[in-house]
Coordinates of C-alpha atoms and ligand atoms in Angstrom, one line a residue:
M8 CA 0.0 0.0 0.0
R9 CA 2.7 2.5 1.1
R10 CA 4.9 1.6 -1.9
W11 CA 2.3 2.6 -4.5
I12 CA 1.5 5.8 -2.6
R13 CA 5.2 6.7 -2.7
R14 CA 5.3 6.0 -6.5
L15 CA 2.2 8.2 -7.0
L16 CA 3.8 11.0 -5.1
V17 CA 7.0 10.8 -7.2
V18 CA 5.0 10.8 -10.4
A19 CA 2.9 13.8 -9.2
G20 CA 6.2 15.6 -8.2
V21 CA 7.7 15.1 -11.6
L22 CA 4.5 16.3 -13.4
F23 CA 4.5 19.4 -11.2
V24 CA 8.1 20.3 -12.1
F25 CA 7.3 19.9 -15.9
V26 CA 4.2 22.1 -15.5
L27 CA 6.1 24.7 -13.6
L28 CA 8.9 24.8 -16.2
G29 CA 6.4 25.1 -19.0
A30 CA 4.6 28.0 -17.2
L31 CA 8.0 29.8 -16.7
A32 CA 9.0 29.4 -20.3
S33 CA 5.7 30.8 -21.7
H34 CA 5.8 33.6 -19.1
R35 CA 9.3 34.6 -20.3
D36 CA 8.2 34.5 -24.0
N37 CA 5.2 36.6 -23.1
L38 CA 7.4 39.1 -21.3
E39 CA 10.0 39.3 -24.0
G40 CA 8.0 38.8 -27.2
P41 CA 7.4 35.7 -29.3
S42 CA 10.3 33.5 -30.3
A43 CA 10.9 33.5 -34.0
K44 CA 9.5 30.7 -36.2
P45 CA 12.3 29.2 -38.3
L46 CA 12.7 31.2 -41.5
P47 CA 12.3 29.3 -44.8
G48 CA 15.0 27.8 -46.9
P49 CA 18.8 27.9 -46.4
T50 CA 20.1 30.6 -44.0
L51 CA 21.4 33.8 -45.5
R52 CA 24.8 32.9 -44.0
A53 CA 24.7 29.6 -45.9
S54 CA 23.5 31.2 -49.1
G55 CA 26.3 33.8 -48.9
K56 CA 28.8 31.1 -48.2
A57 CA 28.0 29.5 -51.6
N58 CA 29.8 32.4 -53.2
D59 CA 32.2 33.2 -50.3
I60 CA 30.3 36.3 -49.3
L61 CA 29.8 37.0 -45.5
I62 CA 26.3 38.1 -44.7
G63 CA 25.8 40.5 -41.8
T64 CA 23.4 42.8 -40.1
A65 CA 23.4 45.9 -37.9
V66 CA 22.3 44.9 -34.4
D67 CA 19.9 46.9 -32.2
D68 CA 21.0 46.7 -28.6
G69 CA 17.5 46.8 -27.1
A70 CA 16.4 44.0 -29.3
L71 CA 19.5 42.0 -28.5
R72 CA 18.7 42.4 -24.8
N73 CA 15.0 41.9 -24.8
E74 CA 13.8 39.9 -27.8
P75 CA 14.4 36.1 -28.0
G76 CA 13.0 35.9 -31.5
Y77 CA 15.4 38.6 -32.7
R78 CA 18.3 36.8 -31.1
T79 CA 17.3 33.5 -32.6
D80 CA 17.2 34.9 -36.1
L81 CA 20.4 36.9 -35.5
A82 CA 22.3 33.8 -34.4
A83 CA 21.0 31.6 -37.2
Q84 CA 21.1 33.9 -40.2
F85 CA 24.3 36.0 -40.0
S86 CA 28.0 35.4 -40.1
V87 CA 29.0 39.0 -39.1
I88 CA 27.3 41.7 -37.1
T89 CA 27.8 45.5 -36.7
P90 CA 26.6 47.2 -33.5
E91 CA 24.2 49.8 -34.9
N92 CA 25.0 52.4 -32.3
A93 CA 26.8 50.8 -29.3
M94 CA 30.4 51.5 -30.5
K95 CA 29.8 55.1 -31.6
W96 CA 31.7 57.7 -29.6
D97 CA 28.6 59.3 -28.0
A98 CA 27.7 55.8 -26.7
L99 CA 31.1 54.9 -25.4
E100 CA 32.1 58.2 -23.8
P101 CA 29.2 60.6 -23.5
E102 CA 31.2 62.7 -21.0
R103 CA 34.9 63.0 -21.2
G104 CA 36.6 60.2 -19.3
K105 CA 33.2 58.5 -18.5
L106 CA 33.5 55.3 -20.5
Q107 CA 30.6 52.9 -20.9
W108 CA 31.3 49.7 -22.6
A109 CA 28.3 47.5 -21.6
A110 CA 26.3 47.7 -24.8
A111 CA 29.3 47.2 -27.1
D112 CA 30.5 44.3 -24.9
R113 CA 27.1 42.7 -25.2
A114 CA 27.2 42.7 -29.0
V115 CA 30.8 41.4 -29.1
D116 CA 30.1 38.7 -26.4
F117 CA 27.0 37.6 -28.3
A118 CA 29.0 37.3 -31.5
S119 CA 32.1 35.7 -29.9
D120 CA 30.0 33.0 -28.1
R121 CA 28.5 32.0 -31.5
R122 CA 31.6 32.3 -33.7
I123 CA 30.1 35.3 -35.5
A124 CA 32.5 38.0 -36.7
V125 CA 32.1 41.7 -35.6
R126 CA 32.5 44.9 -37.6
G127 CA 33.4 47.8 -35.4
H128 CA 31.4 50.8 -36.3
T129 CA 32.7 53.6 -36.2
L130 CA 35.7 55.2 -34.7
V131 CA 35.7 58.7 -36.2
W132 CA 32.5 60.2 -37.7
H133 CA 31.0 63.7 -37.9
S134 CA 27.8 62.5 -36.3
Q135 CA 27.0 60.9 -32.9
V136 CA 30.1 62.6 -31.5
P137 CA 29.8 63.4 -27.8
A138 CA 29.0 67.1 -27.0
W139 CA 32.3 67.7 -25.3
I140 CA 33.9 67.1 -28.7
A141 CA 31.2 68.3 -31.1
D142 CA 31.1 71.7 -29.4
G143 CA 34.4 72.4 -31.2
K144 CA 36.0 74.0 -28.1
L145 CA 39.0 71.7 -27.9
P146 CA 42.2 73.2 -29.4
A147 CA 43.3 71.4 -32.6
A148 CA 46.3 69.6 -31.0
E149 CA 44.2 68.4 -28.1
L150 CA 41.4 67.3 -30.4
R151 CA 43.9 65.2 -32.5
Q152 CA 45.3 63.6 -29.4
V153 CA 41.8 62.8 -28.1
M154 CA 41.0 61.1 -31.4
L155 CA 44.2 59.1 -31.3
D156 CA 43.5 58.0 -27.7
H157 CA 39.9 57.0 -28.5
I158 CA 41.0 54.9 -31.4
S159 CA 43.7 53.1 -29.5
R160 CA 41.6 52.6 -26.4
T161 CA 38.6 51.2 -28.2
M162 CA 40.6 48.9 -30.6
R163 CA 42.8 47.6 -27.8
R164 CA 39.7 46.6 -25.8
Y165 CA 38.4 44.4 -28.6
K166 CA 41.8 43.3 -30.0
G167 CA 41.3 39.9 -31.6
R168 CA 37.5 40.0 -31.2
V169 CA 36.6 42.7 -33.7
K170 CA 38.1 41.7 -37.1
T171 CA 37.2 44.8 -39.2
W172 CA 36.9 48.4 -38.1
D173 CA 35.2 51.3 -39.9
V174 CA 38.0 53.7 -39.0
V175 CA 36.5 56.8 -40.5
N176 CA 32.9 57.2 -41.7
E177 CA 31.4 59.6 -44.3
V178 CA 34.4 61.9 -44.6
I179 CA 33.7 63.1 -48.2
G180 CA 30.9 65.4 -49.2
D181 CA 28.5 64.9 -52.1
D182 CA 30.5 67.5 -54.0
G183 CA 33.7 65.4 -53.7
K184 CA 35.3 67.8 -51.2
L185 CA 36.3 66.9 -47.7
R186 CA 33.1 66.9 -45.6
P187 CA 33.0 69.8 -43.1
S188 CA 33.1 68.4 -39.5
V189 CA 34.7 69.1 -36.1
W190 CA 37.6 66.9 -37.4
S191 CA 38.2 68.4 -40.8
D192 CA 37.6 72.0 -39.6
A193 CA 40.3 71.7 -37.0
L194 CA 42.7 69.2 -38.6
G195 CA 42.1 69.3 -42.4
S196 CA 42.3 66.0 -44.2
T197 CA 45.3 64.8 -42.1
F198 CA 42.9 63.4 -39.5
I199 CA 42.0 60.6 -41.9
F200 CA 45.6 59.5 -42.3
D201 CA 46.4 60.0 -38.6
A202 CA 43.3 57.9 -37.6
F203 CA 44.3 55.0 -39.9
A204 CA 47.9 55.1 -38.6
A205 CA 46.7 54.9 -35.0
A206 CA 44.3 52.1 -35.9
R207 CA 47.0 50.1 -37.6
K208 CA 49.3 50.5 -34.6
A209 CA 46.5 49.6 -32.1
D210 CA 45.7 46.3 -33.7
P211 CA 47.9 45.3 -36.6
D212 CA 45.8 42.2 -37.2
A213 CA 42.5 44.1 -37.7
R214 CA 41.2 44.9 -41.2
L215 CA 40.8 48.7 -41.5
A216 CA 38.0 50.1 -43.6
I217 CA 36.9 53.5 -44.8
N218 CA 33.1 53.6 -44.9
E219 CA 31.1 56.0 -47.1
I220 CA 27.5 56.9 -47.9
G221 CA 26.4 57.7 -51.4
G222 CA 29.6 56.7 -53.0
E223 CA 28.2 53.6 -54.6
S224 CA 28.2 55.0 -58.2
I225 CA 31.0 56.6 -60.2
G226 CA 31.0 60.3 -59.5
P227 CA 32.7 63.2 -57.7
K228 CA 32.3 61.5 -54.2
S229 CA 33.7 58.1 -55.2
D230 CA 36.4 59.8 -57.4
T231 CA 37.7 61.5 -54.3
L232 CA 37.2 58.4 -52.2
L233 CA 39.4 56.5 -54.6
R234 CA 42.2 59.1 -54.4
V235 CA 42.1 58.9 -50.6
V236 CA 42.1 55.1 -50.7
K237 CA 45.1 55.0 -53.0
R238 CA 47.0 57.3 -50.6
L239 CA 46.1 55.1 -47.6
K240 CA 46.9 52.0 -49.5
A241 CA 50.4 53.4 -50.5
R242 CA 51.1 53.7 -46.7
G243 CA 49.7 50.2 -46.0
L244 CA 46.9 51.6 -43.9
V245 CA 43.7 50.4 -45.5
D246 CA 42.3 47.0 -46.3
E247 CA 38.6 47.6 -47.4
V248 CA 36.2 50.2 -48.6
G249 CA 32.6 50.1 -47.3
F250 CA 29.7 51.2 -49.6
Q251 CA 26.8 51.7 -47.3
S252 CA 24.1 51.2 -50.0
H253 CA 21.1 52.9 -48.4
F254 CA 18.7 52.7 -51.4
N255 CA 15.1 53.4 -52.2
L256 CA 12.7 53.1 -55.1
D257 CA 12.1 56.6 -56.1
G258 CA 15.1 58.7 -55.2
D259 CA 18.5 59.0 -56.8
P260 CA 19.8 56.3 -56.9
A261 CA 16.5 54.3 -57.4
G262 CA 17.8 50.8 -56.6
V263 CA 21.3 49.7 -57.4
P264 CA 23.2 52.4 -59.4
D265 CA 24.1 51.4 -63.0
T266 CA 27.8 52.1 -62.3
M267 CA 28.1 50.4 -59.0
K268 CA 29.8 47.2 -60.3
A269 CA 32.3 49.3 -62.3
N270 CA 32.9 51.5 -59.3
M271 CA 33.6 48.6 -57.0
E272 CA 35.9 47.1 -59.6
R273 CA 38.1 50.2 -59.7
F274 CA 38.5 50.1 -56.0
A275 CA 39.4 46.4 -56.2
A276 CA 41.9 47.3 -58.9
A277 CA 43.5 49.7 -56.4
G278 CA 44.2 46.7 -54.2
V279 CA 41.5 46.8 -51.5
D280 CA 38.5 44.6 -50.8
V281 CA 35.0 46.1 -51.1
A282 CA 32.0 45.6 -48.8
I283 CA 28.4 46.5 -48.7
T284 CA 28.0 47.8 -45.2
E285 CA 24.6 49.2 -44.5
F286 CA 22.2 47.9 -47.2
D287 CA 18.5 48.7 -47.0
V288 CA 15.8 49.6 -49.5
S289 CA 13.3 52.1 -48.0
L290 CA 9.7 52.3 -49.3
K291 CA 7.1 55.0 -49.2
E292 CA 4.5 53.8 -46.6
P293 CA 2.1 52.1 -46.7
A294 CA 4.2 49.7 -48.8
S295 CA 2.2 48.0 -51.6
D296 CA 2.7 44.4 -52.9
D297 CA 4.2 46.0 -56.0
Q298 CA 6.7 48.0 -54.0
L299 CA 7.6 44.9 -52.0
A300 CA 8.2 43.0 -55.2
Q301 CA 10.4 45.8 -56.6
Q302 CA 12.3 45.9 -53.3
A303 CA 12.9 42.2 -53.6
G304 CA 14.4 42.9 -57.1
V305 CA 16.8 45.4 -55.6
Y306 CA 18.0 43.1 -52.9
A307 CA 18.6 40.4 -55.5
E308 CA 20.3 42.8 -57.8
L309 CA 22.8 43.9 -55.1
A310 CA 23.6 40.3 -54.3
T311 CA 24.3 39.7 -58.0
T312 CA 26.4 42.8 -58.2
C313 CA 28.5 41.7 -55.2
R314 CA 28.9 38.2 -56.6
A315 CA 30.2 39.7 -59.9
V316 CA 33.1 41.5 -58.1
P317 CA 35.6 39.0 -56.7
R318 CA 36.8 41.3 -54.0
C319 CA 33.3 42.0 -52.7
R320 CA 33.7 40.1 -49.4
S321 CA 30.5 40.9 -47.5
I322 CA 27.1 42.3 -47.5
T323 CA 25.7 43.8 -44.3
V324 CA 22.0 44.8 -44.1
W325 CA 21.3 47.8 -41.9
G326 CA 18.9 45.9 -39.7
F327 CA 17.1 42.7 -40.7
T328 CA 13.5 43.5 -39.4
D329 CA 11.3 46.5 -40.0
R330 CA 10.6 46.5 -36.3
H331 CA 14.1 48.0 -35.7
S332 CA 14.9 50.0 -38.8
W333 CA 16.3 53.5 -38.6
I334 CA 14.3 54.6 -41.6
P335 CA 10.9 55.6 -40.1
E336 CA 12.6 58.0 -37.6
S337 CA 15.0 59.5 -40.0
S338 CA 12.7 59.6 -43.1
P339 CA 9.1 60.1 -41.9
G340 CA 6.6 58.5 -44.3
Y341 CA 9.2 55.9 -45.4
G342 CA 10.0 52.5 -43.9
S343 CA 9.6 48.7 -44.7
A344 CA 13.3 48.8 -45.7
T345 CA 14.5 45.4 -44.5
L346 CA 14.1 41.6 -45.1
L347 CA 11.6 40.7 -42.4
D348 CA 8.5 42.6 -41.3
D349 CA 7.7 43.8 -37.8
E350 CA 6.7 40.3 -36.8
L351 CA 9.9 38.8 -38.0
K352 CA 8.1 37.2 -41.0
P353 CA 10.0 37.0 -44.3
K354 CA 9.1 39.6 -47.0
P355 CA 9.6 38.8 -50.7
A356 CA 13.0 40.4 -50.4
F357 CA 14.2 37.6 -48.0
L358 CA 13.9 34.7 -50.5
A359 CA 14.9 36.8 -53.5
F360 CA 18.1 38.0 -51.7
S361 CA 18.9 34.4 -50.5
R362 CA 18.3 32.9 -54.0
A363 CA 20.5 35.6 -55.6
L364 CA 23.3 35.1 -53.1
R365 CA 23.6 31.3 -53.8
A366 CA 23.0 31.4 -57.5
G367 CA 25.9 29.9 -59.4
G368 CA 27.5 29.0 -56.2
Ligands
G3I14 O1 20.7 57.0 -27.1 C1 19.7 58.0 -27.1 C2 18.7 57.7 -26.0 O2 19.4 57.9 -24.8 C3 17.5 58.6 -26.1 O3 16.6 58.3 -25.1 C4 16.9 58.5 -27.5 C5 15.8 59.5 -27.6 O4 15.3 59.4 -28.9 O5 17.9 58.7 -28.5 C6 18.9 57.8 -28.5 O6 19.9 58.1 -29.5 C7 19.4 57.7 -30.8 C8 20.5 56.8 -31.4 O7 20.2 56.4 -32.7 C9 20.7 55.5 -30.5 O8 19.5 54.7 -30.5 C10 19.3 58.9 -31.7 O9 18.2 59.6 -31.3 C11 19.1 58.5 -33.1 O10 19.1 59.6 -34.0 C12 20.2 57.5 -33.6 O11 19.9 57.1 -34.9 C13 21.0 56.4 -35.5 C14 21.6 57.2 -36.6 O12 22.6 56.5 -37.3 C15 22.2 58.5 -36.1 O13 22.7 59.2 -37.2 C16 20.4 55.1 -36.1 O14 19.9 54.2 -35.1 C17 21.5 54.4 -36.9 O15 20.9 53.3 -37.7 C18 22.1 55.3 -38.0 O16 23.1 54.6 -38.6 C19 24.0 55.4 -39.5 C20 25.3 54.7 -39.5 O17 25.9 54.6 -38.2 C21 26.2 55.4 -40.5 N1 25.6 55.5 -41.8 C22 24.3 56.1 -41.8 C23 23.4 55.4 -40.9 C24 22.0 56.1 -40.9 O18 22.1 57.4 -40.4

């Protein structure tokens, strides 16, 4: 009699533990949002690998912290990540000497734990600079030293864990002249070469990139970019050029510029790799099925363009879900720029991009 009561109690106890674990798991999902359903077909990482192209995405720190579905897709689909904002100077040192690494560490740890590469973005830029620098009150010599110290300190912290750095970002204006900024106003164009020299010294094993917006086609901006790259290359200071590739369907460029392949080829001929670093295709809201189909065509076309240039090593999308895209805030009335919708469901662009990546591979 007592033996079967004991057995009954054991079974009841085991059942209770299972029920409790199930309740906790669903509570966590409810708290943090739904887990992603597996996306269809081969992963983007696998599709890119078919033609030796690394596929990456910008990573939103809040989503990385709070959304299990986002983390699931991030870990499954991508072979390289770029912290969207966490490594910018205003995030790392909002007040002089007050360093805050937590968000950047979170992204690097997430990637390192999963053998995902990291692209450090960005050491020197005219935007998202902390106020104590942006106010322009530092004397030129001190500003230069502050820049050199920031580069060294940041790169040394992630030495061996961040393989590629956007050393300078968006330093050339649309007119092909040096972009006015707190850096160029005080230091002229020498800040570019000083930044790369400091970066090379801080981590000789890192790949150093110059990243640019709107330089995808042949024109005054990319002409100047090519001259800068050749000077950096002559000093052994640059390894890669990043073409951000923020496209849309109605602006200029509408979709992939006709001269983008030839443009990337001339940089490759100068002895550097090329990368697509911030790809998205923004649509006028509400996005129609026809716009989504056109968007899919642009994603496929860029994949095909990168495949056609042997030194095009990676394509990074600037966010992989519309839920965390920068577009709506920066361009009111526009959005739907990424591969997955707000609910992490694939849009036509996801399969079109994946298919184009692995074609011929
Ligand atoms: O961190 C503050 C937060 O404390 C505050 O409460 C909140 C209030 O709105 O703002 C937060 O800062 C925001 C920051 O992203 C971090 O989330 C800024 O307002 C917002 O303007 C900023 O936007 C970023 C933008 O760069 C700034 O220019 C976008 O997320 C980011 O996707 C975008 O990325 C850049 C690349 O780095 C370089 N190429 C162009 C690309 C688009 O501008």
